[in-house]
PDB file of C-alpha atoms in Angstrom:
ATOM      1  CA  MET A   7     262.323  79.509 121.914  1.00  0.00           C
ATOM      2  CA  ALA A   8     262.847  76.094 120.353  1.00  0.00           C
ATOM      3  CA  ASP A   9     259.474  74.778 121.465  1.00  0.00           C
ATOM      4  CA  GLU A  10     257.524  77.918 120.573  1.00  0.00           C
ATOM      5  CA  ILE A  11     254.652  77.288 118.181  1.00  0.00           C
ATOM      6  CA  VAL A  12     254.110  79.667 115.283  1.00  0.00           C
ATOM      7  CA  LEU A  13     250.472  80.207 114.353  1.00  0.00           C
ATOM      8  CA  TYR A  14     249.797  81.584 110.887  1.00  0.00           C
ATOM      9  CA  THR A  15     246.323  83.004 111.081  1.00  0.00           C
ATOM     10  CA  ASN A  16     243.876  85.773 110.404  1.00  0.00           C
ATOM     11  CA  PRO A  17     241.436  86.897 113.109  1.00  0.00           C
ATOM     12  CA  MET A  18     238.526  86.622 110.680  1.00  0.00           C
ATOM     13  CA  SER A  19     239.212  83.027 109.719  1.00  0.00           C
ATOM     14  CA  ARG A  20     239.196  79.485 111.049  1.00  0.00           C
ATOM     15  CA  GLY A  21     242.439  80.520 112.661  1.00  0.00           C
ATOM     16  CA  ARG A  22     240.272  81.541 115.599  1.00  0.00           C
ATOM     17  CA  ILE A  23     239.697  77.842 116.262  1.00  0.00           C
ATOM     18  CA  ALA A  24     243.433  77.110 116.229  1.00  0.00           C
ATOM     19  CA  ARG A  25     244.081  79.996 118.614  1.00  0.00           C
ATOM     20  CA  TRP A  26     241.423  78.708 120.991  1.00  0.00           C
ATOM     21  CA  MET A  27     243.099  75.299 120.901  1.00  0.00           C
ATOM     22  CA  LEU A  28     246.481  76.864 121.617  1.00  0.00           C
ATOM     23  CA  GLU A  29     245.031  78.748 124.574  1.00  0.00           C
ATOM     24  CA  GLU A  30     243.584  75.495 125.917  1.00  0.00           C
ATOM     25  CA  VAL A  31     246.958  73.763 125.514  1.00  0.00           C
ATOM     26  CA  GLY A  32     248.796  76.568 127.277  1.00  0.00           C
ATOM     27  CA  ALA A  33     251.995  76.149 125.275  1.00  0.00           C
ATOM     28  CA  PRO A  34     254.018  79.227 124.210  1.00  0.00           C
ATOM     29  CA  TYR A  35     253.162  80.468 120.744  1.00  0.00           C
ATOM     30  CA  ARG A  36     253.364  83.550 118.579  1.00  0.00           C
ATOM     31  CA  SER A  37     251.097  84.688 115.782  1.00  0.00           C
ATOM     32  CA  GLU A  38     251.936  85.629 112.226  1.00  0.00           C
ATOM     33  CA  ILE A  39     249.004  87.393 110.593  1.00  0.00           C
ATOM     34  CA  VAL A  40     248.332  86.451 106.972  1.00  0.00           C
ATOM     35  CA  SER A  41     246.315  89.078 105.121  1.00  0.00           C
ATOM     36  CA  PHE A  42     243.222  88.412 103.088  1.00  0.00           C
ATOM     37  CA  GLY A  43     242.652  90.204  99.835  1.00  0.00           C
ATOM     38  CA  ALA A  44     244.092  90.306  96.367  1.00  0.00           C
ATOM     39  CA  GLU A  45     247.731  90.687  97.372  1.00  0.00           C
ATOM     40  CA  ALA A  46     249.918  87.671  96.793  1.00  0.00           C
ATOM     41  CA  LYS A  47     250.696  85.508  99.772  1.00  0.00           C
ATOM     42  CA  PRO A  48     254.355  85.596 100.889  1.00  0.00           C
ATOM     43  CA  PRO A  49     256.398  82.828  99.248  1.00  0.00           C
ATOM     44  CA  ALA A  50     257.563  81.682 102.678  1.00  0.00           C
ATOM     45  CA  PHE A  51     253.956  81.061 103.716  1.00  0.00           C
ATOM     46  CA  LEU A  52     253.073  79.324 100.450  1.00  0.00           C
ATOM     47  CA  ALA A  53     256.015  77.017 101.052  1.00  0.00           C
ATOM     48  CA  LEU A  54     254.260  75.931 104.245  1.00  0.00           C
ATOM     49  CA  ASN A  55     250.815  75.620 102.691  1.00  0.00           C
ATOM     50  CA  PRO A  56     250.537  75.848  98.886  1.00  0.00           C
ATOM     51  CA  MET A  57     246.763  76.321  99.321  1.00  0.00           C
ATOM     52  CA  GLY A  58     247.554  79.736 100.768  1.00  0.00           C
ATOM     53  CA  LYS A  59     245.000  79.244 103.523  1.00  0.00           C
ATOM     54  CA  VAL A  60     245.116  79.669 107.285  1.00  0.00           C
ATOM     55  CA  PRO A  61     245.461  78.398 109.899  1.00  0.00           C
ATOM     56  CA  VAL A  62     248.825  76.699 109.773  1.00  0.00           C
ATOM     57  CA  ILE A  63     251.056  75.905 112.724  1.00  0.00           C
ATOM     58  CA  VAL A  64     254.767  75.128 112.832  1.00  0.00           C
ATOM     59  CA  HIS A  65     256.011  73.212 115.853  1.00  0.00           C
ATOM     60  CA  ARG A  66     259.536  71.820 116.150  1.00  0.00           C
ATOM     61  CA  GLY A  67     259.899  71.976 112.380  1.00  0.00           C
ATOM     62  CA  ARG A  68     256.617  70.163 111.761  1.00  0.00           C
ATOM     63  CA  VAL A  69     254.019  71.898 109.608  1.00  0.00           C
ATOM     64  CA  VAL A  70     250.342  71.205 110.222  1.00  0.00           C
ATOM     65  CA  SER A  71     247.464  72.703 108.261  1.00  0.00           C
ATOM     66  CA  GLU A  72     243.730  71.915 108.261  1.00  0.00           C
ATOM     67  CA  THR A  73     242.010  73.048 111.430  1.00  0.00           C
ATOM     68  CA  ALA A  74     240.793  69.659 112.649  1.00  0.00           C
ATOM     69  CA  ALA A  75     244.282  68.242 112.127  1.00  0.00           C
ATOM     70  CA  ILE A  76     245.779  71.124 114.105  1.00  0.00           C
ATOM     71  CA  CYS A  77     243.408  70.421 116.994  1.00  0.00           C
ATOM     72  CA  ALA A  78     244.206  66.707 116.977  1.00  0.00           C
ATOM     73  CA  TYR A  79     247.952  67.331 116.652  1.00  0.00           C
ATOM     74  CA  LEU A  80     248.068  69.751 119.572  1.00  0.00           C
ATOM     75  CA  ALA A  81     246.028  67.429 121.767  1.00  0.00           C
ATOM     76  CA  ASP A  82     248.579  64.666 121.127  1.00  0.00           C
ATOM     77  CA  ALA A  83     251.645  66.921 121.330  1.00  0.00           C
ATOM     78  CA  PHE A  84     250.598  68.226 124.754  1.00  0.00           C
ATOM     79  CA  PRO A  85     248.918  65.314 126.532  1.00  0.00           C
ATOM     80  CA  GLU A  86     249.230  67.063 129.883  1.00  0.00           C
ATOM     81  CA  ALA A  87     246.426  69.402 128.757  1.00  0.00           C
ATOM     82  CA  GLY A  88     244.025  66.446 128.747  1.00  0.00           C
ATOM     83  CA  LEU A  89     242.359  67.388 125.470  1.00  0.00           C
ATOM     84  CA  ALA A  90     242.122  63.876 124.029  1.00  0.00           C
ATOM     85  CA  PRO A  91     240.781  60.662 125.565  1.00  0.00           C
ATOM     86  CA  PRO A  92     243.118  57.684 126.016  1.00  0.00           C
ATOM     87  CA  PRO A  93     243.903  56.044 122.642  1.00  0.00           C
ATOM     88  CA  ALA A  94     241.687  53.043 123.388  1.00  0.00           C
ATOM     89  CA  ALA A  95     238.699  55.322 124.058  1.00  0.00           C
ATOM     90  CA  ARG A  96     238.851  57.626 121.057  1.00  0.00           C
ATOM     91  CA  ASP A  97     235.951  56.227 119.018  1.00  0.00           C
ATOM     92  CA  ALA A  98     233.584  59.150 119.651  1.00  0.00           C
ATOM     93  CA  TYR A  99     236.466  61.635 119.690  1.00  0.00           C
ATOM     94  CA  TYR A 100     237.588  60.753 116.170  1.00  0.00           C
ATOM     95  CA  ARG A 101     234.041  60.324 114.944  1.00  0.00           C
ATOM     96  CA  TRP A 102     232.922  63.836 115.828  1.00  0.00           C
ATOM     97  CA  LEU A 103     236.162  65.560 114.835  1.00  0.00           C
ATOM     98  CA  PHE A 104     235.837  64.118 111.334  1.00  0.00           C
ATOM     99  CA  PHE A 105     232.069  64.536 111.228  1.00  0.00           C
ATOM    100  CA  ALA A 106     232.509  68.280 111.754  1.00  0.00           C
ATOM    101  CA  ALA A 107     235.394  68.512 109.277  1.00  0.00           C
ATOM    102  CA  GLY A 108     233.493  66.499 106.654  1.00  0.00           C
ATOM    103  CA  PRO A 109     229.688  66.213 106.566  1.00  0.00           C
ATOM    104  CA  LEU A 110     228.948  69.204 108.791  1.00  0.00           C
ATOM    105  CA  GLU A 111     231.180  71.741 107.064  1.00  0.00           C
ATOM    106  CA  ALA A 112     230.239  70.535 103.590  1.00  0.00           C
ATOM    107  CA  ALA A 113     226.502  70.529 104.264  1.00  0.00           C
ATOM    108  CA  VAL A 114     226.597  74.013 105.791  1.00  0.00           C
ATOM    109  CA  ALA A 115     228.747  75.465 102.986  1.00  0.00           C
ATOM    110  CA  VAL A 116     226.635  74.037 100.180  1.00  0.00           C
ATOM    111  CA  ARG A 117     223.427  75.273 101.789  1.00  0.00           C
ATOM    112  CA  ALA A 118     224.903  78.752 102.384  1.00  0.00           C
ATOM    113  CA  LEU A 119     225.854  78.927  98.710  1.00  0.00           C
ATOM    114  CA  GLY A 120     222.293  78.116  97.710  1.00  0.00           C
ATOM    115  CA  VAL A 121     223.285  74.897  95.975  1.00  0.00           C
ATOM    116  CA  ALA A 122     220.505  72.320  95.917  1.00  0.00           C
ATOM    117  CA  VAL A 123     221.512  68.698  95.467  1.00  0.00           C
ATOM    118  CA  PRO A 124     218.940  66.938  93.269  1.00  0.00           C
ATOM    119  CA  PRO A 125     217.164  64.176  95.225  1.00  0.00           C
ATOM    120  CA  GLU A 126     218.363  61.537  92.794  1.00  0.00           C
ATOM    121  CA  ARG A 127     221.977  62.557  93.510  1.00  0.00           C
ATOM    122  CA  ILE A 128     221.888  62.630  97.303  1.00  0.00           C
ATOM    123  CA  LYS A 129     223.909  59.427  97.437  1.00  0.00           C
ATOM    124  CA  MET A 130     226.752  61.138  95.570  1.00  0.00           C
ATOM    125  CA  VAL A 131     227.464  63.624  98.379  1.00  0.00           C
ATOM    126  CA  GLY A 132     229.151  62.530 101.556  1.00  0.00           C
ATOM    127  CA  TRP A 133     226.818  64.381 103.891  1.00  0.00           C
ATOM    128  CA  GLY A 134     223.484  63.255 102.487  1.00  0.00           C
ATOM    129  CA  ARG A 135     220.716  65.662 103.504  1.00  0.00           C
ATOM    130  CA  PHE A 136     221.208  68.855 105.500  1.00  0.00           C
ATOM    131  CA  ALA A 137     218.376  67.897 107.836  1.00  0.00           C
ATOM    132  CA  ASP A 138     220.056  64.575 108.589  1.00  0.00           C
ATOM    133  CA  VAL A 139     223.294  66.363 109.446  1.00  0.00           C
ATOM    134  CA  MET A 140     221.475  68.725 111.825  1.00  0.00           C
ATOM    135  CA  ASP A 141     219.570  65.884 113.493  1.00  0.00           C
ATOM    136  CA  THR A 142     222.749  63.861 113.958  1.00  0.00           C
ATOM    137  CA  LEU A 143     224.603  66.844 115.395  1.00  0.00           C
ATOM    138  CA  GLU A 144     221.755  67.631 117.769  1.00  0.00           C
ATOM    139  CA  GLN A 145     221.739  64.075 119.055  1.00  0.00           C
ATOM    140  CA  ALA A 146     225.499  64.167 119.569  1.00  0.00           C
ATOM    141  CA  VAL A 147     225.530  67.335 121.691  1.00  0.00           C
ATOM    142  CA  SER A 148     222.454  66.319 123.675  1.00  0.00           C
ATOM    143  CA  GLN A 149     223.830  63.119 125.197  1.00  0.00           C
ATOM    144  CA  GLY A 150     225.937  64.825 127.854  1.00  0.00           C
ATOM    145  CA  PRO A 151     227.914  67.947 128.651  1.00  0.00           C
ATOM    146  CA  PHE A 152     230.679  66.813 126.282  1.00  0.00           C
ATOM    147  CA  ILE A 153     230.640  65.098 122.931  1.00  0.00           C
ATOM    148  CA  ALA A 154     233.295  62.409 123.360  1.00  0.00           C
ATOM    149  CA  GLY A 155     233.259  61.348 126.988  1.00  0.00           C
ATOM    150  CA  ASP A 156     232.976  62.775 130.472  1.00  0.00           C
ATOM    151  CA  ARG A 157     235.362  65.684 129.932  1.00  0.00           C
ATOM    152  CA  PHE A 158     236.041  68.482 127.456  1.00  0.00           C
ATOM    153  CA  SER A 159     238.235  67.509 124.494  1.00  0.00           C
ATOM    154  CA  ALA A 160     239.528  68.878 121.219  1.00  0.00           C
ATOM    155  CA  ALA A 161     236.443  67.370 119.588  1.00  0.00           C
ATOM    156  CA  ASP A 162     234.218  69.646 121.671  1.00  0.00           C
ATOM    157  CA  LEU A 163     236.353  72.624 120.730  1.00  0.00           C
ATOM    158  CA  TYR A 164     236.179  71.906 117.015  1.00  0.00           C
ATOM    159  CA  VAL A 165     232.507  70.940 116.890  1.00  0.00           C
ATOM    160  CA  GLY A 166     231.600  73.771 119.228  1.00  0.00           C
ATOM    161  CA  ALA A 167     233.407  76.351 117.107  1.00  0.00           C
ATOM    162  CA  HIS A 168     231.398  75.261 114.076  1.00  0.00           C
ATOM    163  CA  ILE A 169     228.169  75.555 116.040  1.00  0.00           C
ATOM    164  CA  MET A 170     229.070  78.967 117.464  1.00  0.00           C
ATOM    165  CA  TRP A 171     229.942  80.295 114.028  1.00  0.00           C
ATOM    166  CA  GLY A 172     226.850  78.771 112.469  1.00  0.00           C
ATOM    167  CA  LEU A 173     224.513  80.193 115.089  1.00  0.00           C
ATOM    168  CA  GLN A 174     226.099  83.634 114.760  1.00  0.00           C
ATOM    169  CA  PHE A 175     225.667  83.762 110.985  1.00  0.00           C
ATOM    170  CA  GLY A 176     222.523  81.690 110.633  1.00  0.00           C
ATOM    171  CA  SER A 177     224.122  78.833 108.724  1.00  0.00           C
ATOM    172  CA  ILE A 178     223.198  76.294 111.408  1.00  0.00           C
ATOM    173  CA  GLU A 179     219.649  75.912 112.652  1.00  0.00           C
ATOM    174  CA  ALA A 180     218.985  77.707 115.940  1.00  0.00           C
ATOM    175  CA  ARG A 181     218.048  74.644 117.959  1.00  0.00           C
ATOM    176  CA  PRO A 182     218.055  74.873 121.786  1.00  0.00           C
ATOM    177  CA  ALA A 183     220.537  71.999 122.094  1.00  0.00           C
ATOM    178  CA  PHE A 184     223.030  73.859 119.906  1.00  0.00           C
ATOM    179  CA  ALA A 185     222.618  77.094 121.846  1.00  0.00           C
ATOM    180  CA  ASP A 186     223.085  75.329 125.196  1.00  0.00           C
ATOM    181  CA  TYR A 187     226.195  73.508 124.012  1.00  0.00           C
ATOM    182  CA  ALA A 188     227.735  76.645 122.511  1.00  0.00           C
ATOM    183  CA  ARG A 189     226.990  78.647 125.640  1.00  0.00           C
ATOM    184  CA  ARG A 190     228.775  76.144 127.879  1.00  0.00           C
ATOM    185  CA  LEU A 191     231.883  76.091 125.704  1.00  0.00           C
ATOM    186  CA  ALA A 192     232.010  79.859 125.260  1.00  0.00           C
ATOM    187  CA  GLU A 193     232.371  80.219 129.037  1.00  0.00           C
ATOM    188  CA  ARG A 194     235.694  78.400 129.078  1.00  0.00           C
ATOM    189  CA  PRO A 195     238.517  80.757 130.090  1.00  0.00           C
ATOM    190  CA  ALA A 196     240.637  79.720 127.100  1.00  0.00           C
ATOM    191  CA  ALA A 197     237.765  80.428 124.721  1.00  0.00           C
ATOM    192  CA  LYS A 198     237.361  83.897 126.188  1.00  0.00           C
ATOM    193  CA  ARG A 199     241.089  84.623 125.991  1.00  0.00           C
ATOM    194  CA  ALA A 200     241.315  83.497 122.386  1.00  0.00           C
ATOM    195  CA  ALA A 201     238.275  85.525 121.341  1.00  0.00           C
ATOM    196  CA  ALA A 202     239.607  88.628 123.072  1.00  0.00           C
ATOM    197  CA  LEU A 203     242.966  88.334 121.298  1.00  0.00           C
ATOM    198  CA  ASP A 204     241.415  87.927 117.857  1.00  0.00           C
ATOM    199  CA  ASP A 205     238.804  90.622 118.444  1.00  0.00           C
ATOM    200  CA  ALA A 206     241.586  93.013 119.442  1.00  0.00           C
ATOM    201  CA  LEU A 207     243.430  92.267 116.206  1.00  0.00           C
ATOM    202  CA  ILE A 208     240.264  92.997 114.224  1.00  0.00           C
ATOM    203  CA  ALA A 209     239.817  96.286 116.068  1.00  0.00           C
ATOM    204  CA  GLN A 210     243.441  97.266 115.416  1.00  0.00           C
ATOM    205  CA  ALA A 211     243.086  96.510 111.724  1.00  0.00           C
ATOM    206  CA  LYS A 212     239.911  98.574 111.529  1.00  0.00           C
ATOM    207  CA  GLN A 213     241.562 101.512 113.271  1.00  0.00           C
ATOM    208  CA  GLY A 214     244.520 101.275 110.916  1.00  0.00           C
ATOM    209  CA  ALA A 215     242.276 101.307 107.875  1.00  0.00           C
ATOM    210  CA  GLU A 216     240.342 104.316 109.172  1.00  0.00           C
ATOM    211  CA  ALA A 217     243.568 106.194 109.837  1.00  0.00           C
ATOM    212  CA  LYS A 218     244.785 105.880 106.254  1.00  0.00           C
ATOM    213  CA  PRO A 219     244.491 109.040 104.143  1.00  0.00           C
ATOM    214  CA  GLY A 220     241.307 108.973 102.128  1.00  0.00           C
ATOM    215  CA  ALA A 221     239.791 106.173 104.195  1.00  0.00           C
TER     216      ALA A 221
END
């Protein structure tokens, strides 16, 4: 199919976010699973993304990597899905997409790694203080059912995925506002479909590993 999207992913990666977005869009797509581990990535995949990381999508010959970019691209490529506000009303939409891709992800990763930024160097890091990031995020998800207007958008999907992941693994503070927001988004049919597909892939991989001689 000429319009079919190819999703390069791994079910234990940020590719889960891209799959959720694809399920929301409702466009035809197929998955190519890229393995983790020490084995070299296929040259064909590295030609798409020299970083060797997933997710990556290919749509009509266009290659898009970086999860937030994939979400924004799909929202624009399939406007009938209603996953982006009108261009003139995208202030909050862009703000929170890039907040999650920048300050939020950086602050969470650095904290999870146990890296402490010296107080005198706070101004050198783009996210400032972890507590400030959490407070800002809490305020954002507390102002209404959705983060960028009166309806669900790709910004909710991307921010919500970060919150869900962070709550599951303890990398984001377990604040009631985060739990409420994540719970609402997790109930979306597309979110459930995407999670079921990726969870099934994980189960298949586990069964395959257990079936190997000597496993």
